[in-house]
């Protein structure tokens, strides 16, 4: 039977793990957004773009948990597992956001580029005022989906000892032999964060993409 008294006793520990999970997700996601945009723009440089394409393909086609463990083992002992987790998640998902940005940039009408050249606009004005505002608006739903995907991938950080939500649940559950309650609470807490995030993404989609 479900032990509600035990549930309320361990809930603070699980909420602490959830807070760690949210922090990692937010920082890594912001990193993925910025780095992905830089990569998508840099890939337009012929030679440099080919190298970046190979690196991004390698990242996308290797398991995330393997990347986490590999970088954690190579990192200096002074670097925490949480730092490694943020960096690896950010770089891993930047390989996906870069493709999303690329599709948005390629979706900008050719006439927009030609008009910018005809007006002799500098590169930063062409990108900042013409190309990126149109490209990013189109890819908001895809970028938002990667936020939720990253949030759901954070339990993989257990492999490098990060005390995120799933790790905390395993700890408290195994201590009192209450694994069913512990993992049920994990699922509930993930839904508490994921569902509002999905609703927000849909609203952003309706507001910006449909315009």
Tab-separated table of C-alpha atoms in Angstrom:
chain	number	residue	atom	x	y	z
A	1	UNK	CA	0.000	0.000	0.000
A	2	UNK	CA	1.055	3.574	-0.645
A	3	UNK	CA	2.762	5.135	2.379
A	4	UNK	CA	1.737	8.798	2.431
A	5	UNK	CA	3.721	9.526	5.577
A	6	UNK	CA	6.911	8.349	3.876
A	7	UNK	CA	5.992	10.350	0.788
A	8	UNK	CA	5.855	13.619	2.697
A	9	UNK	CA	9.095	12.778	4.494
A	10	UNK	CA	11.116	12.312	1.295
A	11	UNK	CA	9.373	14.969	-0.792
A	12	UNK	CA	11.862	17.729	0.210
A	13	UNK	CA	14.746	15.541	-0.998
A	14	UNK	CA	12.990	14.895	-4.302
A	15	UNK	CA	12.182	18.577	-4.725
A	16	UNK	CA	15.861	19.343	-4.164
A	17	UNK	CA	16.700	16.892	-6.930
A	18	UNK	CA	14.057	18.487	-9.154
A	19	UNK	CA	15.549	21.932	-8.557
A	20	UNK	CA	18.967	20.613	-9.586
A	21	UNK	CA	17.406	19.086	-12.706
A	22	UNK	CA	15.696	22.344	-13.646
A	23	UNK	CA	18.874	24.364	-13.109
A	24	UNK	CA	20.908	22.026	-15.296
A	25	UNK	CA	18.236	22.056	-18.003
A	26	UNK	CA	17.887	25.840	-18.129
A	27	UNK	CA	21.629	26.578	-18.242
A	28	UNK	CA	22.371	23.803	-20.745
A	29	UNK	CA	19.433	24.824	-22.933
A	30	UNK	CA	20.550	28.461	-23.084
A	31	UNK	CA	24.008	27.216	-24.014
A	32	UNK	CA	22.541	25.001	-26.742
A	33	UNK	CA	20.524	27.906	-28.160
A	34	UNK	CA	23.508	30.264	-28.377
A	35	UNK	CA	26.052	27.683	-29.512
A	36	UNK	CA	23.640	26.185	-32.034
A	37	UNK	CA	23.059	29.604	-33.598
A	38	UNK	CA	26.792	30.270	-33.829
A	39	UNK	CA	27.369	26.862	-35.418
A	40	UNK	CA	24.575	27.297	-37.947
A	41	UNK	CA	26.043	30.613	-39.066
A	42	UNK	CA	29.636	29.338	-39.076
A	43	UNK	CA	28.663	26.370	-41.240
A	44	UNK	CA	28.042	28.772	-44.114
A	45	UNK	CA	31.825	29.226	-44.336
A	46	UNK	CA	32.880	26.566	-46.932
A	47	UNK	CA	35.917	24.829	-45.375
A	48	UNK	CA	35.075	25.502	-41.730
A	49	UNK	CA	31.510	24.407	-42.382
A	50	UNK	CA	32.600	20.949	-43.552
A	51	UNK	CA	34.565	20.380	-40.350
A	52	UNK	CA	31.644	21.526	-38.203
A	53	UNK	CA	29.288	19.260	-40.135
A	54	UNK	CA	31.466	16.224	-39.354
A	55	UNK	CA	31.701	17.139	-35.654
A	56	UNK	CA	27.953	17.711	-35.336
A	57	UNK	CA	27.196	14.413	-37.066
A	58	UNK	CA	29.515	12.616	-34.662
A	59	UNK	CA	27.783	14.191	-31.664
A	60	UNK	CA	24.301	13.358	-32.943
A	61	UNK	CA	25.143	9.745	-33.752
A	62	UNK	CA	26.802	8.796	-30.448
A	63	UNK	CA	24.863	8.113	-27.223
A	64	UNK	CA	24.543	11.004	-24.813
A	65	UNK	CA	25.362	8.830	-21.794
A	66	UNK	CA	28.629	7.758	-23.456
A	67	UNK	CA	29.561	11.400	-24.040
A	68	UNK	CA	28.794	12.228	-20.396
A	69	UNK	CA	30.952	9.432	-19.017
A	70	UNK	CA	33.791	10.036	-21.485
A	71	UNK	CA	34.064	13.760	-20.739
A	72	UNK	CA	33.652	13.188	-16.996
A	73	UNK	CA	36.549	10.712	-16.960
A	74	UNK	CA	38.796	13.062	-18.941
A	75	UNK	CA	37.868	16.203	-16.995
A	76	UNK	CA	40.128	17.409	-14.160
A	77	UNK	CA	39.128	16.262	-10.691
A	78	UNK	CA	38.333	19.865	-9.761
A	79	UNK	CA	35.485	19.963	-12.298
A	80	UNK	CA	32.180	18.836	-10.790
A	81	UNK	CA	29.813	16.337	-12.354
A	82	UNK	CA	27.169	19.048	-12.580
A	83	UNK	CA	29.501	21.258	-14.630
A	84	UNK	CA	30.330	18.379	-16.936
A	85	UNK	CA	26.636	17.573	-17.283
A	86	UNK	CA	25.741	21.131	-18.249
A	87	UNK	CA	28.560	21.385	-20.785
A	88	UNK	CA	27.895	18.011	-22.406
A	89	UNK	CA	24.136	18.552	-22.560
A	90	UNK	CA	24.642	22.022	-24.013
A	91	UNK	CA	27.071	20.851	-26.693
A	92	UNK	CA	25.044	17.724	-27.473
A	93	UNK	CA	21.826	19.636	-28.027
A	94	UNK	CA	23.582	22.438	-29.892
A	95	UNK	CA	24.134	19.872	-32.645
A	96	UNK	CA	20.349	19.620	-32.958
A	97	UNK	CA	19.498	23.296	-32.503
A	98	UNK	CA	22.083	24.149	-35.168
A	99	UNK	CA	20.105	22.075	-37.662
A	100	UNK	CA	16.893	23.756	-36.566
A	101	UNK	CA	18.412	27.201	-37.065
A	102	UNK	CA	19.819	26.114	-40.431
A	103	UNK	CA	16.387	25.101	-41.679
A	104	UNK	CA	14.975	28.429	-40.513
A	105	UNK	CA	17.748	30.416	-42.192
A	106	UNK	CA	17.350	28.506	-45.434
A	107	UNK	CA	13.628	29.212	-45.253
A	108	UNK	CA	14.185	32.952	-45.516
A	109	UNK	CA	13.220	34.049	-49.017
A	110	UNK	CA	16.080	34.580	-51.436
A	111	UNK	CA	14.718	38.017	-52.212
A	112	UNK	CA	15.408	39.106	-48.643
A	113	UNK	CA	19.115	38.387	-49.067
A	114	UNK	CA	19.176	40.097	-52.456
A	115	UNK	CA	17.440	43.174	-51.053
A	116	UNK	CA	20.006	43.406	-48.246
A	117	UNK	CA	22.863	43.223	-50.737
A	118	UNK	CA	21.179	45.801	-52.982
A	119	UNK	CA	20.962	48.180	-50.021
A	120	UNK	CA	24.637	47.480	-49.160
A	121	UNK	CA	23.708	46.509	-45.622
A	122	UNK	CA	26.598	45.256	-43.476
A	123	UNK	CA	26.581	41.600	-42.464
A	124	UNK	CA	25.537	42.256	-38.856
A	125	UNK	CA	22.540	44.285	-40.025
A	126	UNK	CA	21.543	41.670	-42.586
A	127	UNK	CA	21.622	38.910	-39.990
A	128	UNK	CA	20.312	40.871	-37.013
A	129	UNK	CA	17.536	42.866	-38.656
A	130	UNK	CA	16.418	40.719	-41.599
A	131	UNK	CA	17.449	37.053	-41.529
A	132	UNK	CA	17.417	35.952	-37.888
A	133	UNK	CA	14.090	37.572	-36.858
A	134	UNK	CA	12.345	35.666	-39.656
A	135	UNK	CA	14.304	32.419	-39.221
A	136	UNK	CA	13.933	32.123	-35.445
A	137	UNK	CA	10.206	32.850	-35.535
A	138	UNK	CA	9.692	29.843	-37.800
A	139	UNK	CA	11.620	27.395	-35.627
A	140	UNK	CA	10.249	28.262	-32.173
A	141	UNK	CA	8.208	25.015	-31.906
A	142	UNK	CA	11.221	22.825	-32.756
A	143	UNK	CA	13.475	24.685	-30.337
A	144	UNK	CA	10.837	24.364	-27.631
A	145	UNK	CA	10.543	20.633	-28.184
A	146	UNK	CA	14.261	20.271	-27.559
A	147	UNK	CA	13.831	21.997	-24.203
A	148	UNK	CA	11.432	19.272	-23.094
A	149	UNK	CA	13.643	16.569	-24.603
A	150	UNK	CA	16.655	17.886	-22.691
A	151	UNK	CA	14.671	17.977	-19.452
A	152	UNK	CA	13.780	14.319	-19.941
A	153	UNK	CA	17.413	13.430	-20.667
A	154	UNK	CA	18.776	14.854	-17.414
A	155	UNK	CA	18.305	11.515	-15.557
A	156	UNK	CA	21.272	10.246	-17.604
A	157	UNK	CA	23.455	12.409	-15.384
A	158	UNK	CA	23.172	9.703	-12.731
A	159	UNK	CA	26.012	8.015	-14.641
A	160	UNK	CA	28.422	10.754	-13.498
A	161	UNK	CA	27.101	11.081	-9.952
A	162	UNK	CA	24.954	14.197	-10.263
A	163	UNK	CA	22.252	14.308	-7.577
A	164	UNK	CA	19.387	15.117	-9.924
A	165	UNK	CA	15.790	13.986	-9.469
A	166	UNK	CA	16.135	10.341	-10.493
A	167	UNK	CA	19.306	9.864	-8.465
A	168	UNK	CA	17.606	11.268	-5.360
A	169	UNK	CA	14.618	8.997	-5.910
A	170	UNK	CA	16.847	5.965	-6.199
A	171	UNK	CA	18.677	6.939	-3.020
A	172	UNK	CA	15.619	7.491	-0.818
A	173	UNK	CA	13.709	4.601	-2.377
A	174	UNK	CA	16.456	2.038	-1.867
A	175	UNK	CA	17.084	3.219	1.701
A	176	UNK	CA	13.510	2.387	2.752
A	177	UNK	CA	12.632	-0.186	0.087
A	178	UNK	CA	9.987	2.133	-1.364
A	179	UNK	CA	11.032	2.181	-4.999
A	180	UNK	CA	7.486	2.187	-6.384
A	181	UNK	CA	6.530	5.324	-4.462
A	182	UNK	CA	9.874	6.967	-5.251
A	183	UNK	CA	9.716	6.448	-9.006
A	184	UNK	CA	6.017	7.285	-9.130
A	185	UNK	CA	6.811	10.622	-7.530
A	186	UNK	CA	9.573	11.153	-10.092
A	187	UNK	CA	7.099	10.660	-12.911
A	188	UNK	CA	4.642	13.044	-11.291
A	189	UNK	CA	7.271	15.755	-10.759
A	190	UNK	CA	8.481	15.450	-14.350
A	191	UNK	CA	4.896	15.974	-15.516
A	192	UNK	CA	4.530	19.002	-13.233
A	193	UNK	CA	7.355	20.689	-15.155
A	194	UNK	CA	6.870	19.229	-18.645
A	195	UNK	CA	3.159	19.926	-19.099
A	196	UNK	CA	3.325	23.694	-18.344
A	197	UNK	CA	6.421	23.910	-20.569
A	198	UNK	CA	4.554	22.249	-23.443
A	199	UNK	CA	1.594	24.612	-22.981
A	200	UNK	CA	3.915	27.632	-23.041
A	201	UNK	CA	5.593	26.395	-26.217
A	202	UNK	CA	2.229	25.963	-27.949
A	203	UNK	CA	1.228	29.498	-27.002
A	204	UNK	CA	4.500	30.863	-28.358
A	205	UNK	CA	3.907	28.905	-31.539
A	206	UNK	CA	0.452	30.403	-32.000
A	207	UNK	CA	1.700	33.895	-31.242
A	208	UNK	CA	4.807	34.030	-33.416
A	209	UNK	CA	4.727	31.258	-36.004
A	210	UNK	CA	1.216	31.916	-37.244
A	211	UNK	CA	1.906	35.620	-37.736
